[in-house]
Coordinates of C-alpha atoms and ligand atoms in Angstrom, one line a residue:
X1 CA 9.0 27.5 13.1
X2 CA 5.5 29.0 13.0
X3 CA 3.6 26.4 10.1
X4 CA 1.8 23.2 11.7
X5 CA 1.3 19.7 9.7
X6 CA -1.3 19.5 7.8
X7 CA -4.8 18.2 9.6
X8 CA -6.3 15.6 8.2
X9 CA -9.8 16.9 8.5
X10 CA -9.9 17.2 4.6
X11 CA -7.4 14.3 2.8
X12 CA -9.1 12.2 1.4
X13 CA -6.6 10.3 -0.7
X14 CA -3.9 9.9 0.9
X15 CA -3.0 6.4 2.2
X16 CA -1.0 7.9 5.0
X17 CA -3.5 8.7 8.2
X18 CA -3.2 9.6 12.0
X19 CA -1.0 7.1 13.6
X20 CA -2.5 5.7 16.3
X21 CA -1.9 7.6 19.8
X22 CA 0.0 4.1 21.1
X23 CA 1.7 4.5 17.9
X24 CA 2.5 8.4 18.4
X25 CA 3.6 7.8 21.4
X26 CA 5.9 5.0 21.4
X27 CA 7.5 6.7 18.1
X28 CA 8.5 9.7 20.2
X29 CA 10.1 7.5 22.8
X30 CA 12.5 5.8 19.9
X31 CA 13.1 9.1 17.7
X32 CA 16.7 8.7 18.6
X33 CA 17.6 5.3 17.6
X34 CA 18.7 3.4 14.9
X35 CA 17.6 0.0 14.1
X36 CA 20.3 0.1 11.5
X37 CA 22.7 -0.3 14.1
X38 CA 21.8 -3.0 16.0
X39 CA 25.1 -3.6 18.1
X40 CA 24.6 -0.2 19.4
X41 CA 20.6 -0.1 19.9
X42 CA 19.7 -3.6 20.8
X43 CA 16.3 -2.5 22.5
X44 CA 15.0 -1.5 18.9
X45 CA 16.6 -4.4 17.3
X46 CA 14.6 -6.7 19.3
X47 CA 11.3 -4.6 18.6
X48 CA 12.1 -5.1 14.9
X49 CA 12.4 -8.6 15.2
X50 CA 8.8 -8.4 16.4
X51 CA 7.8 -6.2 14.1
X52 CA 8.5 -9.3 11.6
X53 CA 7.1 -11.5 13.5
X54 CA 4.0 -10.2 14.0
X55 CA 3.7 -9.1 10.0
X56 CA 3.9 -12.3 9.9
X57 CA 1.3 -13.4 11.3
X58 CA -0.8 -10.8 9.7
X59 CA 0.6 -12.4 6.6
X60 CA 0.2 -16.1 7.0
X61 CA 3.9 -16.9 7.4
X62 CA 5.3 -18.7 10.6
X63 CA 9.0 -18.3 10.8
X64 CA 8.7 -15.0 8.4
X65 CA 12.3 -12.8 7.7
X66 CA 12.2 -9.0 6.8
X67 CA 13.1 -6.0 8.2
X68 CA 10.8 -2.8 8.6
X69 CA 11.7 -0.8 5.3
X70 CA 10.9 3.2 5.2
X71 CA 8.5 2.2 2.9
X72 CA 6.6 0.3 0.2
X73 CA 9.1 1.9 -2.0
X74 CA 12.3 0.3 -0.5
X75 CA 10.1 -3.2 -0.3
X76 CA 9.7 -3.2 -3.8
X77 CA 13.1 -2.1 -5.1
X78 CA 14.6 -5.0 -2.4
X79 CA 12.0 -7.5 -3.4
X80 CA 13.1 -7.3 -7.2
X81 CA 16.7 -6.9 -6.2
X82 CA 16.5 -10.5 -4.2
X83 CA 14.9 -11.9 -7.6
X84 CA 17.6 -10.1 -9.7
X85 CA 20.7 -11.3 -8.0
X86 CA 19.5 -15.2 -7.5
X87 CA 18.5 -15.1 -11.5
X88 CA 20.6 -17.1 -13.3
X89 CA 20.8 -14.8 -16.4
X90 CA 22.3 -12.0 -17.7
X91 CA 19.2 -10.3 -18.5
X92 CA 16.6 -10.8 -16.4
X93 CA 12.7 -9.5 -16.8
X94 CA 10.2 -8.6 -13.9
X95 CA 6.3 -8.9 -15.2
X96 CA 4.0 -7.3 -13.3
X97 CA 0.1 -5.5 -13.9
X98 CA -0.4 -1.7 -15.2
X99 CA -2.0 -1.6 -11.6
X100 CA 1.5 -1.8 -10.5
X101 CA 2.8 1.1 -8.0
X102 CA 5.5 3.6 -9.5
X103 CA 8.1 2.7 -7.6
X104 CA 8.8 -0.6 -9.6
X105 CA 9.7 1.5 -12.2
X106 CA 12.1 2.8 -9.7
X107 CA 13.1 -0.7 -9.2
X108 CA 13.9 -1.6 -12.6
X109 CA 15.6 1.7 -13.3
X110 CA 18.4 1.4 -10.6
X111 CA 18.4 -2.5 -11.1
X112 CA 19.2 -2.4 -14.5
X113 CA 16.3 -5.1 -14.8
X114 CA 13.6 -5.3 -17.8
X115 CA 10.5 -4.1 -16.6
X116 CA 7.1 -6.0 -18.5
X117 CA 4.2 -4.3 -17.7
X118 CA 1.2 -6.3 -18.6
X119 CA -2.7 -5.0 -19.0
X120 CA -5.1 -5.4 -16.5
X121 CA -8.8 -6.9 -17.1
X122 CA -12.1 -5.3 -16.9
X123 CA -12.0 -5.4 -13.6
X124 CA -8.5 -3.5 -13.5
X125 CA -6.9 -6.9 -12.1
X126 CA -4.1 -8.4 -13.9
X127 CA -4.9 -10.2 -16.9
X128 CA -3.6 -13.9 -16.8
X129 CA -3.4 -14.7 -20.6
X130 CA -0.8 -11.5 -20.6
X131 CA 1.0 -12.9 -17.6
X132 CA 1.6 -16.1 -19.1
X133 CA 2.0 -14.8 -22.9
X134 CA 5.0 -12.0 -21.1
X135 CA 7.0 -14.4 -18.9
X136 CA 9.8 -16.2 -20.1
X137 CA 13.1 -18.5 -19.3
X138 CA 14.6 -14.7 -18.3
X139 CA 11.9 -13.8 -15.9
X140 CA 13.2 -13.3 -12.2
X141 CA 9.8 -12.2 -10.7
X142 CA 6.1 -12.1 -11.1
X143 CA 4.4 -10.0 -8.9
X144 CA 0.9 -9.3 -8.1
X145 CA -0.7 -6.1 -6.0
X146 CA -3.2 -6.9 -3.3
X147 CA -5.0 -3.6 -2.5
X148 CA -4.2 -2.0 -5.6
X149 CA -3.1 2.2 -5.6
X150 CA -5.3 3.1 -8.3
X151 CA -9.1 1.1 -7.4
X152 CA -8.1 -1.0 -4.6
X153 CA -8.2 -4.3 -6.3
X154 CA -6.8 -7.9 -5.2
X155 CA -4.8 -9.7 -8.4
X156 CA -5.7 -13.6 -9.0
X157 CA -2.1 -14.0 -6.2
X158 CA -2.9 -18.0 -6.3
X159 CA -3.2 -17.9 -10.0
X160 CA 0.1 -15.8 -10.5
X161 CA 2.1 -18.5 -7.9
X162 CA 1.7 -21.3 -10.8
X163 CA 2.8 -19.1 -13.8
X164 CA 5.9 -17.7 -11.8
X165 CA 6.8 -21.5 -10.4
X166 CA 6.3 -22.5 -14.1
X167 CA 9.2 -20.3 -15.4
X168 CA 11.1 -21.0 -12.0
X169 CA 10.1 -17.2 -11.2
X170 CA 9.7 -16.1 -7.5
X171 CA 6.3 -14.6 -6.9
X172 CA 6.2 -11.1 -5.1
X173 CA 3.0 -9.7 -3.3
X174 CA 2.7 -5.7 -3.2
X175 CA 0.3 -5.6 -0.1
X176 CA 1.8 -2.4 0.9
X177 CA -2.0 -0.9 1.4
X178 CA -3.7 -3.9 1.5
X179 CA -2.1 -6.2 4.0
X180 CA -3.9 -4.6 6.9
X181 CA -7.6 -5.1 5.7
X182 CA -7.2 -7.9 3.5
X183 CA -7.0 -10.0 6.6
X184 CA -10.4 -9.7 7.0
X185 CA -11.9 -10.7 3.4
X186 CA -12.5 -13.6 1.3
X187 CA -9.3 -13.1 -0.7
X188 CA -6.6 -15.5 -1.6
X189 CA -3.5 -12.8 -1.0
X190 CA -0.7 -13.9 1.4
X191 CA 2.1 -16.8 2.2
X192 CA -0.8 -19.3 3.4
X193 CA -2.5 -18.6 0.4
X194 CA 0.1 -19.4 -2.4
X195 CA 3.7 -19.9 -3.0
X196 CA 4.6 -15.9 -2.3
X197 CA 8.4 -15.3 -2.5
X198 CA 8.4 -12.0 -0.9
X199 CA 5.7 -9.5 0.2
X200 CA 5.1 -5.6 1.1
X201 CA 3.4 -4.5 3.6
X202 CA 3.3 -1.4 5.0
X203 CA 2.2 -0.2 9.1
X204 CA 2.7 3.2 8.3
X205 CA -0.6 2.5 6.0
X206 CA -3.5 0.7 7.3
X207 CA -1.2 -0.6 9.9
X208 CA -1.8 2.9 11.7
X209 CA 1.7 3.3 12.8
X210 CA 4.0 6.7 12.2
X211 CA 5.8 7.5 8.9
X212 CA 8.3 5.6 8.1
X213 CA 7.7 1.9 8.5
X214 CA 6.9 -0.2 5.5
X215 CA 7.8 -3.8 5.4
X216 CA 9.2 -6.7 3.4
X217 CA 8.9 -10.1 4.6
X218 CA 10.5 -12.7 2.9
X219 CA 9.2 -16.2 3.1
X220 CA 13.1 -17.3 4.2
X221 CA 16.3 -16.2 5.9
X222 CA 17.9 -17.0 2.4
X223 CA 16.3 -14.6 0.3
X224 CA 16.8 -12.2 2.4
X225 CA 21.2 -13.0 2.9
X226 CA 21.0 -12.4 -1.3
X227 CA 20.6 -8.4 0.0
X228 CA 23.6 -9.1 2.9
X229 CA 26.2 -6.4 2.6
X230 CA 29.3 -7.1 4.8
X231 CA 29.2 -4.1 7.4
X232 CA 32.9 -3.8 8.6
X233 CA 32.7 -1.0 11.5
X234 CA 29.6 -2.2 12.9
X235 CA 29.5 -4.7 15.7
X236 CA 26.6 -7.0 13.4
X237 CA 28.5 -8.4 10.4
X238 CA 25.9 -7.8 7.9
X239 CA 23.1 -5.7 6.6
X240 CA 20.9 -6.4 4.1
X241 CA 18.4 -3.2 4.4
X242 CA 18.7 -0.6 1.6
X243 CA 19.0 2.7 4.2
X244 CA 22.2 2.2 6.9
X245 CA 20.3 5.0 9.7
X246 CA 17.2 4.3 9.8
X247 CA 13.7 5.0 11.6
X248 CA 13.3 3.8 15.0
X249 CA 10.4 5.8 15.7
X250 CA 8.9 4.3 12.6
X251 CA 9.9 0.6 14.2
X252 CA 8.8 1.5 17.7
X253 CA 5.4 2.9 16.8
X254 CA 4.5 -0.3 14.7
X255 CA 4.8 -3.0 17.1
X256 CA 3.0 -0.3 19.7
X257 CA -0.1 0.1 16.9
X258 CA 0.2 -4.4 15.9
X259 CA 0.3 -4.7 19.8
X260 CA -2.7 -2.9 20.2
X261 CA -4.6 -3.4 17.4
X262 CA -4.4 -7.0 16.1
X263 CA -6.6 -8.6 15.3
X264 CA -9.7 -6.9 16.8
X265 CA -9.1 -3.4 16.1
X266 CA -8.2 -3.5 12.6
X267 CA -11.1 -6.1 11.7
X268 CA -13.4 -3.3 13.4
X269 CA -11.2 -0.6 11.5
X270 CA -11.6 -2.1 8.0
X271 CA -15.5 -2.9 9.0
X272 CA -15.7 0.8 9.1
X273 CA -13.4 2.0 6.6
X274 CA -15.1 -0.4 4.1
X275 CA -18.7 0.9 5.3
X276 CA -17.8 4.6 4.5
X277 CA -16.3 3.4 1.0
X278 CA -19.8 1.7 -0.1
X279 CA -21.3 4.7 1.4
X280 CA -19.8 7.4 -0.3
X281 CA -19.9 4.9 -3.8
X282 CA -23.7 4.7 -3.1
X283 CA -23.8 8.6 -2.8
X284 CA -22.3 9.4 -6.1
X285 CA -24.0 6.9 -7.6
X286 CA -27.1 8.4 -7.1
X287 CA -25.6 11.7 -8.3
X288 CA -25.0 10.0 -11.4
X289 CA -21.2 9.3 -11.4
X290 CA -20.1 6.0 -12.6
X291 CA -18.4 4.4 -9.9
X292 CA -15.7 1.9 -9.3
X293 CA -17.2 -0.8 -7.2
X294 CA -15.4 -0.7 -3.7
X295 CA -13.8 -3.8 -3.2
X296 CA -11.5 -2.8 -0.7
X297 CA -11.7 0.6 1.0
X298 CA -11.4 2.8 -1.9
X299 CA -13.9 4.6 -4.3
X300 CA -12.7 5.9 -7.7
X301 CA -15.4 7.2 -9.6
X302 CA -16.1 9.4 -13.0
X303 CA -15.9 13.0 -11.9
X304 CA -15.8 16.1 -14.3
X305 CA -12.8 17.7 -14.3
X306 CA -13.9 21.1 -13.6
X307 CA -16.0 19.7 -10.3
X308 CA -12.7 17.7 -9.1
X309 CA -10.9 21.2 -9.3
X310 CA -13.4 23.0 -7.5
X311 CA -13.4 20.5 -5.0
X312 CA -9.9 20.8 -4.3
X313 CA -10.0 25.1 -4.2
X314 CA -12.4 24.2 -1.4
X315 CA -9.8 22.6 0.1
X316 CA -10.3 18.7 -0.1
X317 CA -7.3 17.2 -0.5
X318 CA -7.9 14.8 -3.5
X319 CA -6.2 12.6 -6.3
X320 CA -6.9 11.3 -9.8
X321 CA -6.3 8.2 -11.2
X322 CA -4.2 7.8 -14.0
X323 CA -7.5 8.0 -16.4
X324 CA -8.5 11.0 -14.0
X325 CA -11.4 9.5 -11.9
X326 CA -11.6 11.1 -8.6
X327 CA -9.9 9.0 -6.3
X328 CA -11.1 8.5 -2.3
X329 CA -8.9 6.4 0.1
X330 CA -11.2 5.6 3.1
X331 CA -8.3 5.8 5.7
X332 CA -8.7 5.7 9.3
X333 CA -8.7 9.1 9.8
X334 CA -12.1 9.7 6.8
X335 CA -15.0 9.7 9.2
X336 CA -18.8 9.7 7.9
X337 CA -19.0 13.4 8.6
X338 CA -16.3 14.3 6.5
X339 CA -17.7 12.3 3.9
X340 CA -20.9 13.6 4.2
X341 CA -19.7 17.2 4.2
X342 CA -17.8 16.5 1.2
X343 CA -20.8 15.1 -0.9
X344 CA -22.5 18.8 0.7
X345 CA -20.0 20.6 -1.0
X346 CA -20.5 18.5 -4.2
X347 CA -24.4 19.2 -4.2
X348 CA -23.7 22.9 -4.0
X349 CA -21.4 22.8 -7.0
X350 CA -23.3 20.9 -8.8
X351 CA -26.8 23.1 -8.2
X352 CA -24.6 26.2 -9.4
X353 CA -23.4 24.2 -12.4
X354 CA -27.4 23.6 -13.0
X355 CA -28.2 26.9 -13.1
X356 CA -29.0 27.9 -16.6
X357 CA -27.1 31.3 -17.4
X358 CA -28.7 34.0 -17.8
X359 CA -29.3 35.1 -21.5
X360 CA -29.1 38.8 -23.4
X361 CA -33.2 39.1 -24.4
Ligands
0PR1 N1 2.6 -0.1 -3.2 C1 1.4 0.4 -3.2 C2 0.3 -0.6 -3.6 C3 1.1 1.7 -2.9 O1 -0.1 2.2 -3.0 C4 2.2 2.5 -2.5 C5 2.0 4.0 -2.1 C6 3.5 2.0 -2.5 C7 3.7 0.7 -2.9 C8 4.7 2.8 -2.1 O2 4.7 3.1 -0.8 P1 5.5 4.2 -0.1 O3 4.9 5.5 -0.6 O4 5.3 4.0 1.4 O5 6.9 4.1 -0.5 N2 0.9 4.6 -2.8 C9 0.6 6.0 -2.5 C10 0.4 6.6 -3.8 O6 1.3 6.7 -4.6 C11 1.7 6.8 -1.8 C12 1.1 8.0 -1.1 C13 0.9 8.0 0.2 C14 0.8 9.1 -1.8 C15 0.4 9.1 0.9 C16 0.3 10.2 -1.2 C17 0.2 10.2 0.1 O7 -0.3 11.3 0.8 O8 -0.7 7.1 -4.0

């Protein structure tokens, strides 16, 4: 195999970075075992359990239940497939923001569940008259996102607990970005916080560990048993993840980078992270780009899409938003040089975009 992974010297929007070398390392000790199996690989099992408990306490829950998913993804789907099977109806609805991540339309597509997405305000957070105009005696979940995809925004989560207890909803947190910085803020976004049902959040993000190990916590052992399968051949009787084999690596390598890291070193990491965003917003601003104020570690801002593409035939690896602002994820990895050398590259485009062209006469 001659082709290497990809550095990270130039991504700028993903929300994947460098694990952590604790991280690396402990994931290369564990590739070979399954947490899914927990008769045969106790040593893992018992570093999941605390995995949990430590997400926990990033999350504000004390006695927390969960299991490390592969993935924001899986949280999701599992977190609207708890509220679908304790629903009382035949037809139940899930309301959550435009902000929401893609992979609840996932969710509602294998669940058979209504999905009801509802606009966000002007400042791209869900919009609470829509919330309570959408839900219903039918709807099995409200969720909100804290640390947004798109701009990086923290949903009214407090505000969303009353309207979901009001309909006898359960109330689902997507912190699957945001649960490692979010710590650190003002924000009202985890168990402590309001009544949250069920929550994402994802170590193989912010969290600094390898690929794959997302999480779902669940504020009890009995929302979780409404995923228990019955798991004959296996010495545990029951299994309530989505996967059967799954990631050890990705288990191992989290409680290495939570071990090491929390709290300290991912208060300094955000401290930095959020320092580059407001950095780089500051730079385009100046350039003349409307920007998306930085909330959280994340600039979207209005770039033409003939700049964004030359950018990216430089090599920066780069996203747009669904409204096609260029989108920057200040990850671990996104250093001020990089930053800066990006905004050089920008100048230069833009001085030969000044250029007048050269007429016939
Ligand atoms: N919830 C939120 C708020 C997310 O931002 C994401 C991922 C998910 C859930 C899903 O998580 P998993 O991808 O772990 O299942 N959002 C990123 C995105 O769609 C995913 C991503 C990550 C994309 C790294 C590219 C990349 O290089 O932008």
């Amino acid at each position: 195999m001659q082709i290497e992974p990809q550095a990270f010297d130039r991504v700028l929007s993903s929300m994947c970075t460098e694990p952590h070398p604790v991280a690396r390392d402990a994931a290369e000790r564990f590739l070979a075992t399954n947490p899914g199996d927990p008769g045969t690989y106790p040593s893992v099992s018992a570093l999941e359990e605390d995995a949990i408990a430590m997400l926990g306490t990033i999350a504000g829950l004390e006695d927390p239940a969960g299991y490390i998913a592969s993935g924001g993804t899986e949280a999701n789907i599992q977190a609207v497939r708890i509220a679908r099977n304790r629903a009382e109806t035949r037809t139940p609805n899930v309301v959550m923001p435009e902000s929401a991540h893609f992979s609840f339309q996932k969710a509602a597509d294998i669940l058979g569940v209504e999905l009801r997405i509802v606009p966000t305000d002007d400042r791209h957070r869900a919009d609470l008259e829509a919330v309570r105009a959408s839900v219903d005696g039918s709807t099995a979940l409200v969720g909100g996102v804290a640390g947004t995809t798109e701009y990086g925004r923290v949903d009214p989560i407090p505000e969303l607990g009353e309207i979901a207890r009001s309909v006898d909803a359960m109330l689902h947190v997507d912190a699957a970005w945001g649960g490692f910085v979010l710590p650190f803020t003002d924000y009202e976004w985890n168990f402590e916080h309001a009544p949250v049902d069920t929550m994402a959040i994802d170590p193989h993000k912010m969290g600094q560990a390898a690929v794959p190990a997302g999480g779902l916590l669940a504020r009890s052992g009995e929302l979780l048993d409404e995923l228990a399968v019955d798991t004959p051949y296996l010495e545990s009787t029951s299994q309530a993840t989505l996967t059967g084999t799954r990631s050890g690596a990705g288990v191992a390598s989290a409680v290495a980078a939570m071990e090491e890291l929390w709290p300290e070193g991912y208060r300094r990491q955000y401290v930095r992270s959020q320092n580059n965003a407001e950095w780089l917003a500051d730079a385009l601003e100046k350039r003349g780009y409307e920007v998306v104020d930085p909330t959280l570690p994340l600039v979207a801002a209005d770039v033409p899409r003939s700049t964004f593409d030359a950018l990216r035939a430089k090599g920066w690896r780069i996203s747009r938003t669904a409204t096609g602002e260029l989108r920057i994820v200040c990850m671990p990895h996104v250093t001020r040089e990089m930053l800066a050398s990006f905004i050089g590259d920008l100048d230069r485009l833009e001085v030969r975009a000044s250029v007048p062209v050269a007429s016939d006469d």
